PDB file of C-alpha atoms in Angstrom:
ATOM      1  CA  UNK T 125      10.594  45.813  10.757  1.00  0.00           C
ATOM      2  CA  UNK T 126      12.461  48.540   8.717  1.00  0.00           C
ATOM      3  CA  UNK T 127      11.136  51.969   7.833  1.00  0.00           C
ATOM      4  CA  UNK T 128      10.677  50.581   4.218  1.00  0.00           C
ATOM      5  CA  UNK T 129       8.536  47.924   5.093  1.00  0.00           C
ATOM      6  CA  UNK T 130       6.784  50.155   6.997  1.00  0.00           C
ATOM      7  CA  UNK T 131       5.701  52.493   3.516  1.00  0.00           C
ATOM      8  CA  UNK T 132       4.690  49.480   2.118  1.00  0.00           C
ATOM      9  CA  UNK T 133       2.054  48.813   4.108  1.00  0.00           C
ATOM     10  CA  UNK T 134      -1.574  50.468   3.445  1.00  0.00           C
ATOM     11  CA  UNK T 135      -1.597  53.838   5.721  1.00  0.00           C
ATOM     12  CA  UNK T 136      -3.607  55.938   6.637  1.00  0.00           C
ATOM     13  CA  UNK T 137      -4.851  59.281   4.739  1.00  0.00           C
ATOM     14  CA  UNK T 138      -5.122  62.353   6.445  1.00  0.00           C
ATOM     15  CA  UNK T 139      -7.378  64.880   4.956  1.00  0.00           C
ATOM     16  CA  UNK T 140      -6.898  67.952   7.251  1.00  0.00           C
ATOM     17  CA  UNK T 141      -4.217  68.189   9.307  1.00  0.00           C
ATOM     18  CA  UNK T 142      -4.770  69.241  12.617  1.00  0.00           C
ATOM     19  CA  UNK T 143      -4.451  73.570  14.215  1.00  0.00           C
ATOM     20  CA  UNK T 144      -2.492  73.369  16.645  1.00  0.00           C
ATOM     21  CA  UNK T 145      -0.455  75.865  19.139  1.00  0.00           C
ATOM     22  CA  UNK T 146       2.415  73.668  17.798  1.00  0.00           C
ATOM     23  CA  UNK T 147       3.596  72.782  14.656  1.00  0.00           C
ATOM     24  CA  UNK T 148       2.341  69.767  12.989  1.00  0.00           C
ATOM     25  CA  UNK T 149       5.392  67.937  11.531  1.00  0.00           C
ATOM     26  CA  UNK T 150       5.331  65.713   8.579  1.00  0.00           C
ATOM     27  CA  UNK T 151       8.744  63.700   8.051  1.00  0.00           C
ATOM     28  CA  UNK T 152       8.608  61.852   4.351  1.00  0.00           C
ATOM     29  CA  UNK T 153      10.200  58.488   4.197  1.00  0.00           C
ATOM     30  CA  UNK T 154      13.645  59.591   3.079  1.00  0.00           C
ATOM     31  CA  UNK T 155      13.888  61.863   6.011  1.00  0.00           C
ATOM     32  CA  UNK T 156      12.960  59.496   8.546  1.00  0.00           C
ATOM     33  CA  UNK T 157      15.765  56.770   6.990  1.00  0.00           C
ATOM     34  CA  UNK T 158      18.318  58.619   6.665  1.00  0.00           C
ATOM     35  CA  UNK T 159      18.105  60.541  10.090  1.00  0.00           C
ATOM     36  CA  UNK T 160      16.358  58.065  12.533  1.00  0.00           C
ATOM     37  CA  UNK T 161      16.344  54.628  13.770  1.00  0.00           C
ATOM     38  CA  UNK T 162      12.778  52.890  14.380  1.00  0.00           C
ATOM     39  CA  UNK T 163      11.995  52.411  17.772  1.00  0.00           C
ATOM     40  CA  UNK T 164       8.986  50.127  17.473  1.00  0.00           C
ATOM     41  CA  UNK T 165       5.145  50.371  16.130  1.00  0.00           C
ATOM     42  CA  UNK T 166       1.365  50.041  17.170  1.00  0.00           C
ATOM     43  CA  UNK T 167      -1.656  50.172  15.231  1.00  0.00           C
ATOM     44  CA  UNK T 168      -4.391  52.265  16.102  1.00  0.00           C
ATOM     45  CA  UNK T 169      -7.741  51.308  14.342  1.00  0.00           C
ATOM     46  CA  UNK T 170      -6.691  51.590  10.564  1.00  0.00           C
ATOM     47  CA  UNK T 171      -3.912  53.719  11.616  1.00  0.00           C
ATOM     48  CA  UNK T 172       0.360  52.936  12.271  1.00  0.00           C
ATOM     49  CA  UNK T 173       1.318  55.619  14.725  1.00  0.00           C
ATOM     50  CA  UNK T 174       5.494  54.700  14.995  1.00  0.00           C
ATOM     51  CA  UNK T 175       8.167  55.903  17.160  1.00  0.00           C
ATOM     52  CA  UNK T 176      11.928  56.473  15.968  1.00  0.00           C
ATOM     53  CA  UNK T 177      14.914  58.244  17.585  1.00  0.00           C
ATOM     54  CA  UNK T 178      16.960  60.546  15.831  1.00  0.00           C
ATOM     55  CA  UNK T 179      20.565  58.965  15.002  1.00  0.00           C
ATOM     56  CA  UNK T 180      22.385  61.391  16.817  1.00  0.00           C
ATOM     57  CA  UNK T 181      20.342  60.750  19.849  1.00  0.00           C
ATOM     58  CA  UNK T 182      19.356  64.176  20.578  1.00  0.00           C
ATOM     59  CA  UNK T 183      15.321  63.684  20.093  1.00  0.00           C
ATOM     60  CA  UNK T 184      12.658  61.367  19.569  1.00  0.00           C
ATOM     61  CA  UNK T 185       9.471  61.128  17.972  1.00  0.00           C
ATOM     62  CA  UNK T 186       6.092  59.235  17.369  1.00  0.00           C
ATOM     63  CA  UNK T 187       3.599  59.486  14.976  1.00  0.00           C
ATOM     64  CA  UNK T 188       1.061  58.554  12.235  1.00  0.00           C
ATOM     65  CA  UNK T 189       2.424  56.939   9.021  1.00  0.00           C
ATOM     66  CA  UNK T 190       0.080  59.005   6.543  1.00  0.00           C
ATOM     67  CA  UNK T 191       0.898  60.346   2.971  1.00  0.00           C
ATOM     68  CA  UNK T 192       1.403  63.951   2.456  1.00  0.00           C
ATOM     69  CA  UNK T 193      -0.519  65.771  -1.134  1.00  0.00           C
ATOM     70  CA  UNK T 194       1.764  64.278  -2.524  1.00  0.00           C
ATOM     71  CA  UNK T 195       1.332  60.938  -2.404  1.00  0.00           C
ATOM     72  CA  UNK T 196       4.353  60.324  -0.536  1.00  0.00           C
ATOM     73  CA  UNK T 197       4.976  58.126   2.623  1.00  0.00           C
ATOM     74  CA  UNK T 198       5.192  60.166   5.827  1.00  0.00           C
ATOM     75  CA  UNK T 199       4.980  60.592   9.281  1.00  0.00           C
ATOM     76  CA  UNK T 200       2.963  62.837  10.843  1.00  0.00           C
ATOM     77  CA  UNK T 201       4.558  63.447  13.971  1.00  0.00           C
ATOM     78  CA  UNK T 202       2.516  64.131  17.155  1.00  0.00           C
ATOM     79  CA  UNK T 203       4.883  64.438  20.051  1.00  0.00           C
ATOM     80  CA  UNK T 204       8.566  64.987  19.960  1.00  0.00           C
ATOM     81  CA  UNK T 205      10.749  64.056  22.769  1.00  0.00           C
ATOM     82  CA  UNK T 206      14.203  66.452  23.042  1.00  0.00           C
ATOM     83  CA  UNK T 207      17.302  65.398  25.288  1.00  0.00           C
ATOM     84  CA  UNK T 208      19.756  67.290  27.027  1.00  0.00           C
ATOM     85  CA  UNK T 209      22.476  67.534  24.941  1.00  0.00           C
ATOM     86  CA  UNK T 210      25.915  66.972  27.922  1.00  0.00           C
ATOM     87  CA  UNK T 211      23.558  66.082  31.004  1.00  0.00           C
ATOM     88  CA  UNK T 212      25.538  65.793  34.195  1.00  0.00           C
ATOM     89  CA  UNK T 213      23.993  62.290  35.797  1.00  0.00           C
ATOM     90  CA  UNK T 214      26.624  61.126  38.038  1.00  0.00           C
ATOM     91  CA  UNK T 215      27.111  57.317  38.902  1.00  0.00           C
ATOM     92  CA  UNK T 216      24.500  56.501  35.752  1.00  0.00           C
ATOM     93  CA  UNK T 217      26.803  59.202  33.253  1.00  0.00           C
ATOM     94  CA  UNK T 218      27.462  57.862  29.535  1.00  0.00           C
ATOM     95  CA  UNK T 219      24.269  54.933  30.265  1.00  0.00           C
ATOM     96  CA  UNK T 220      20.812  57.691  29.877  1.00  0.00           C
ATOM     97  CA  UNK T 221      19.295  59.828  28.211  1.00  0.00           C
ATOM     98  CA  UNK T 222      17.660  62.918  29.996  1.00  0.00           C
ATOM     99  CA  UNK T 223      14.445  64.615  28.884  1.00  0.00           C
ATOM    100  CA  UNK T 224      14.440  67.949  27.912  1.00  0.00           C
ATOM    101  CA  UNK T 225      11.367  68.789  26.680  1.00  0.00           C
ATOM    102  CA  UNK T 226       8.092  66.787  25.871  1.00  0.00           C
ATOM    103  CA  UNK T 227       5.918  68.578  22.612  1.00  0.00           C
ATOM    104  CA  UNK T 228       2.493  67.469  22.073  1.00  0.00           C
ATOM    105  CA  UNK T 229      -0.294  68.433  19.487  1.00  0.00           C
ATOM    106  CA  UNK T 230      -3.878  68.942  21.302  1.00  0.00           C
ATOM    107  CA  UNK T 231      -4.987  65.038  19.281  1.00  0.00           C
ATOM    108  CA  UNK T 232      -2.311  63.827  21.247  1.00  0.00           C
ATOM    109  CA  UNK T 233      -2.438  65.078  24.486  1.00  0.00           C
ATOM    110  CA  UNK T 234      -4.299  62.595  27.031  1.00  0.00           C
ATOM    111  CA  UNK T 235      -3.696  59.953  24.023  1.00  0.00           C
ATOM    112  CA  UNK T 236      -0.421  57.874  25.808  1.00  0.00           C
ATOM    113  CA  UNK T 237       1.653  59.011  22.923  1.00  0.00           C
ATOM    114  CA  UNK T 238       4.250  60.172  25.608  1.00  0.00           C
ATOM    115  CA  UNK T 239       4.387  57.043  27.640  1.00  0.00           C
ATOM    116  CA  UNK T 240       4.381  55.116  25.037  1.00  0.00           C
ATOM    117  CA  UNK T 241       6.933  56.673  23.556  1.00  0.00           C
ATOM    118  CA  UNK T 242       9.275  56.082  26.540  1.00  0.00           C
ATOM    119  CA  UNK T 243       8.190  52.607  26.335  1.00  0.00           C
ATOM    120  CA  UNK T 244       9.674  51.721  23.010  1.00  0.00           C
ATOM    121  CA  UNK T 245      12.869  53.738  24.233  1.00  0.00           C
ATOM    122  CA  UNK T 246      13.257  51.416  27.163  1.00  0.00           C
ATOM    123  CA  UNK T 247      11.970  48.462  25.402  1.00  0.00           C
ATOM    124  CA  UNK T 248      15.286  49.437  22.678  1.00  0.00           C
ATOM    125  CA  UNK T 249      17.670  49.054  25.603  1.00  0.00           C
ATOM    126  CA  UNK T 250      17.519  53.299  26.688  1.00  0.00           C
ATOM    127  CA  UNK T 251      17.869  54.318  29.928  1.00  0.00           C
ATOM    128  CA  UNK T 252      15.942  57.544  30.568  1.00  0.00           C
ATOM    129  CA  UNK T 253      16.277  60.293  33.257  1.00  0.00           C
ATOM    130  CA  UNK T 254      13.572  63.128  34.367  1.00  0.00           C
ATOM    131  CA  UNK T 255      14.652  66.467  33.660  1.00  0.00           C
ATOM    132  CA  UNK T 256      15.927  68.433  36.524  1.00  0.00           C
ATOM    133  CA  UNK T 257      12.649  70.078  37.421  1.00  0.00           C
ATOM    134  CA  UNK T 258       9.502  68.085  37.103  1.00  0.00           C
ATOM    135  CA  UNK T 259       6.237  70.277  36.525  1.00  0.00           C
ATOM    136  CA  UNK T 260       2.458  68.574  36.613  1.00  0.00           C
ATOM    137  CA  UNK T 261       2.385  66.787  32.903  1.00  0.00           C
ATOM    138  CA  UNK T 262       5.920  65.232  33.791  1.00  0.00           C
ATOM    139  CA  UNK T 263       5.116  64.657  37.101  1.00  0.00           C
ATOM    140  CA  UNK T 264       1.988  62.649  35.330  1.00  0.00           C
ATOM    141  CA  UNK T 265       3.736  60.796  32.565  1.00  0.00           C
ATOM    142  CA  UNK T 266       6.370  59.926  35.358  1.00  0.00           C
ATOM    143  CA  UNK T 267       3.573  57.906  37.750  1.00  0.00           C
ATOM    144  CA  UNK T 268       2.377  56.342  35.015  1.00  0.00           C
ATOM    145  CA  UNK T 269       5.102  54.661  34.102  1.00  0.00           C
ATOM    146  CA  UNK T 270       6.041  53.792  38.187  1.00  0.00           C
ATOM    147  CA  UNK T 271       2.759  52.365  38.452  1.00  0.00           C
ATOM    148  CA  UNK T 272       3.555  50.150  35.225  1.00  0.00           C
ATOM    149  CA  UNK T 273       6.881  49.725  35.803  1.00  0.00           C
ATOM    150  CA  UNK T 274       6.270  45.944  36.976  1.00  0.00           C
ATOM    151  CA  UNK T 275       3.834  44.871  34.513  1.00  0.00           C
ATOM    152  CA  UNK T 276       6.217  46.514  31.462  1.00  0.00           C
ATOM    153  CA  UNK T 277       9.151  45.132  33.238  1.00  0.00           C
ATOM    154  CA  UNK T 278      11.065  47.916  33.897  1.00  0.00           C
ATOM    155  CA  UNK T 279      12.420  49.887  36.926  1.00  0.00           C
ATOM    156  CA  UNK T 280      12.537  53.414  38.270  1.00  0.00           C
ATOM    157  CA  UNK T 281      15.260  54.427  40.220  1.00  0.00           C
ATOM    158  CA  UNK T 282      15.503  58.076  42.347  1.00  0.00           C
ATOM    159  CA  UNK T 283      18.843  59.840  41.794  1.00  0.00           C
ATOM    160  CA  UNK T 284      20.094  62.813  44.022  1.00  0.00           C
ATOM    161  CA  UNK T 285      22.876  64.671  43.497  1.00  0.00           C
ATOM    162  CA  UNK T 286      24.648  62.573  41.337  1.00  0.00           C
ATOM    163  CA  UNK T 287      24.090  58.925  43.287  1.00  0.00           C
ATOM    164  CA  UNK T 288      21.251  56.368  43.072  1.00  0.00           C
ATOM    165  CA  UNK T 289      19.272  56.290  46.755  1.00  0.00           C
ATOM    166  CA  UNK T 290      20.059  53.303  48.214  1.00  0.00           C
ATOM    167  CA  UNK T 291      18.709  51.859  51.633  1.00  0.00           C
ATOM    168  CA  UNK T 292      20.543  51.133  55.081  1.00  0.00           C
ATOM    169  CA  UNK T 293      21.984  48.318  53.342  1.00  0.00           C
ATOM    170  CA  UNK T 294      23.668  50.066  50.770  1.00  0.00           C
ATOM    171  CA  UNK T 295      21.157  48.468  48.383  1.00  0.00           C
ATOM    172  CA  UNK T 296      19.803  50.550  45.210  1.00  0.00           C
ATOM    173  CA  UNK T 297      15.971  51.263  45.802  1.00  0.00           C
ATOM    174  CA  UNK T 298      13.691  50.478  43.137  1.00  0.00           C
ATOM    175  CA  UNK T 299      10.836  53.195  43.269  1.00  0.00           C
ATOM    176  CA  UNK T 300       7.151  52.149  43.316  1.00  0.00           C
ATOM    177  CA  UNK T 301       5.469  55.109  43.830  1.00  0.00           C
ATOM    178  CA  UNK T 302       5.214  54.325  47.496  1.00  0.00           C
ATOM    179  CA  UNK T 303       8.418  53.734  49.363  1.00  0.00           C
ATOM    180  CA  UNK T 304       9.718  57.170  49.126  1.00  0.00           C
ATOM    181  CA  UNK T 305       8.246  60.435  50.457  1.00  0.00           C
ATOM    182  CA  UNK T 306       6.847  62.403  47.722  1.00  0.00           C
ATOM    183  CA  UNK T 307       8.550  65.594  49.225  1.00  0.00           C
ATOM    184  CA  UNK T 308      12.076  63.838  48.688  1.00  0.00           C
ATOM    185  CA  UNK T 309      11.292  63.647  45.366  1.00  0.00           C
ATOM    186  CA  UNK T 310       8.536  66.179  43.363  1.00  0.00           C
ATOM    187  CA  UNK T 311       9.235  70.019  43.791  1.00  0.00           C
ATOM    188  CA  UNK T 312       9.132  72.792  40.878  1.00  0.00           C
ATOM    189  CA  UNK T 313      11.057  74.890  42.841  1.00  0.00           C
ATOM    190  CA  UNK T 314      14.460  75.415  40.936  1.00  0.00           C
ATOM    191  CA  UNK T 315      16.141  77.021  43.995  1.00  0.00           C
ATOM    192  CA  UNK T 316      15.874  74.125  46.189  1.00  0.00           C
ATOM    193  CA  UNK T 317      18.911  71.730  45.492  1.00  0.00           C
ATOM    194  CA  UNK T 318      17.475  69.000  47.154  1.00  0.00           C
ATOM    195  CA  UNK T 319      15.270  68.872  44.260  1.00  0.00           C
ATOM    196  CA  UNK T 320      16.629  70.332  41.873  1.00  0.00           C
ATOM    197  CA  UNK T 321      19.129  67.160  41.567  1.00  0.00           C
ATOM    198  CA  UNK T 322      16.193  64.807  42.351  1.00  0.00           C
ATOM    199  CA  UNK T 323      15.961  62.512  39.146  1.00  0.00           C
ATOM    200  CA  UNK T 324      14.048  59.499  38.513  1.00  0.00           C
ATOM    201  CA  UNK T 325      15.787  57.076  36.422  1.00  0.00           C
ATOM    202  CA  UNK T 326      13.847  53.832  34.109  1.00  0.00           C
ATOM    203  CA  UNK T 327      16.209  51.327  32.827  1.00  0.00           C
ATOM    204  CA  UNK T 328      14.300  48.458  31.491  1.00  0.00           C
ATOM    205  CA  UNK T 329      14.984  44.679  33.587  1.00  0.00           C
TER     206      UNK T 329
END
């Protein structure tokens, strides 16, 4: 489906947008053609909430297809995903993006906008890295997608210091939440390298 069909569908109306700590967004059609590339699309009730990447592959975003005062075709974006702009990945270089930041408006925190955000980027053939330092609502958004990683058909790999972990057979381990130590992996403490460098990596099967 393109962006235009998209428009041409009945969408929702908003009549108040949200107050929020963060900026609500709205994108108009034009916008979101001539800068993004749809990612994929759900409905919610009566509502389209769609995500899109931006060309240049530096963010992402997902949100409700709405029309602004206006009257014309929008999105009203809800949580923006930013990447690090020269991330330094080692083997999986060139092949991933890696999360910068995660931005959420209060309707969508607690709403899976996040994971399923990351869904539709490694449903689109993405390959996603943690950031360098996970804190709680990464550390979250992280299990979730581990402990769906089978049924959504995609895997999680743990990268340190540059190279995928791989067993006593030199075999790459695919992470299930379980078969790693949670202290080789979660720690907000920037000063420790052994975490610090501790990625986990989804690449869809």
């Amino acid at each position: 489906m393109t962006f235009d069909e998209l428009f041409e569908m009945p969408t929702f109306v908003n009549s108040e947008l949200p107050v929020d700590d963060v900026q609500v967004s709205i994108m108009s059609a034009n916008t979101l053609k001539r800068e993004y590339d749809m990612l994929g699309e759900f409905s919610v009730g009566s509502d389209r909430v769609v995500g899109a990447i931006k060309k240049n592959h530096k963010s992402a975003i997902i949100g409700h297809m709405v029309q602004r005062d206006d009257g014309v075709p929008s999105m009203r974006v809800v949580t923006t995903l930013t990447f690090h702009e020269q991330p330094d990945l080692g083997e999986i270089a060139g092949k991933a993006l890696q999360v910068d930041t995660v931005v959420s408006t209060d309707e969508a925190r607690g709403g899976g906008y996040g994971y399923s955000l990351y869904k539709m980027l490694l449903n689109s053939g993405f390959t996603l890295a943690s950031d360098n330092v996970q804190y709680i609502g990464g550390i979250e958004l992280w299990e979730k997608i581990i402990r769906r990683s089978a049924r959504d058909l995609h895997n999680v790999y743990i990268l340190q210091n540059g190279k995928l972990l791989r067993d006593e057979k030199g075999q790459v381990i695919v992470y299930d939440g379980s078969n790693v130590p949670d202290d080789v992996i979660w720690s907000t403490n920037k000063r420790s390298e052994q975490h610090y460098y501790t990625l986990l990596v989804a690449v869809n099967k």
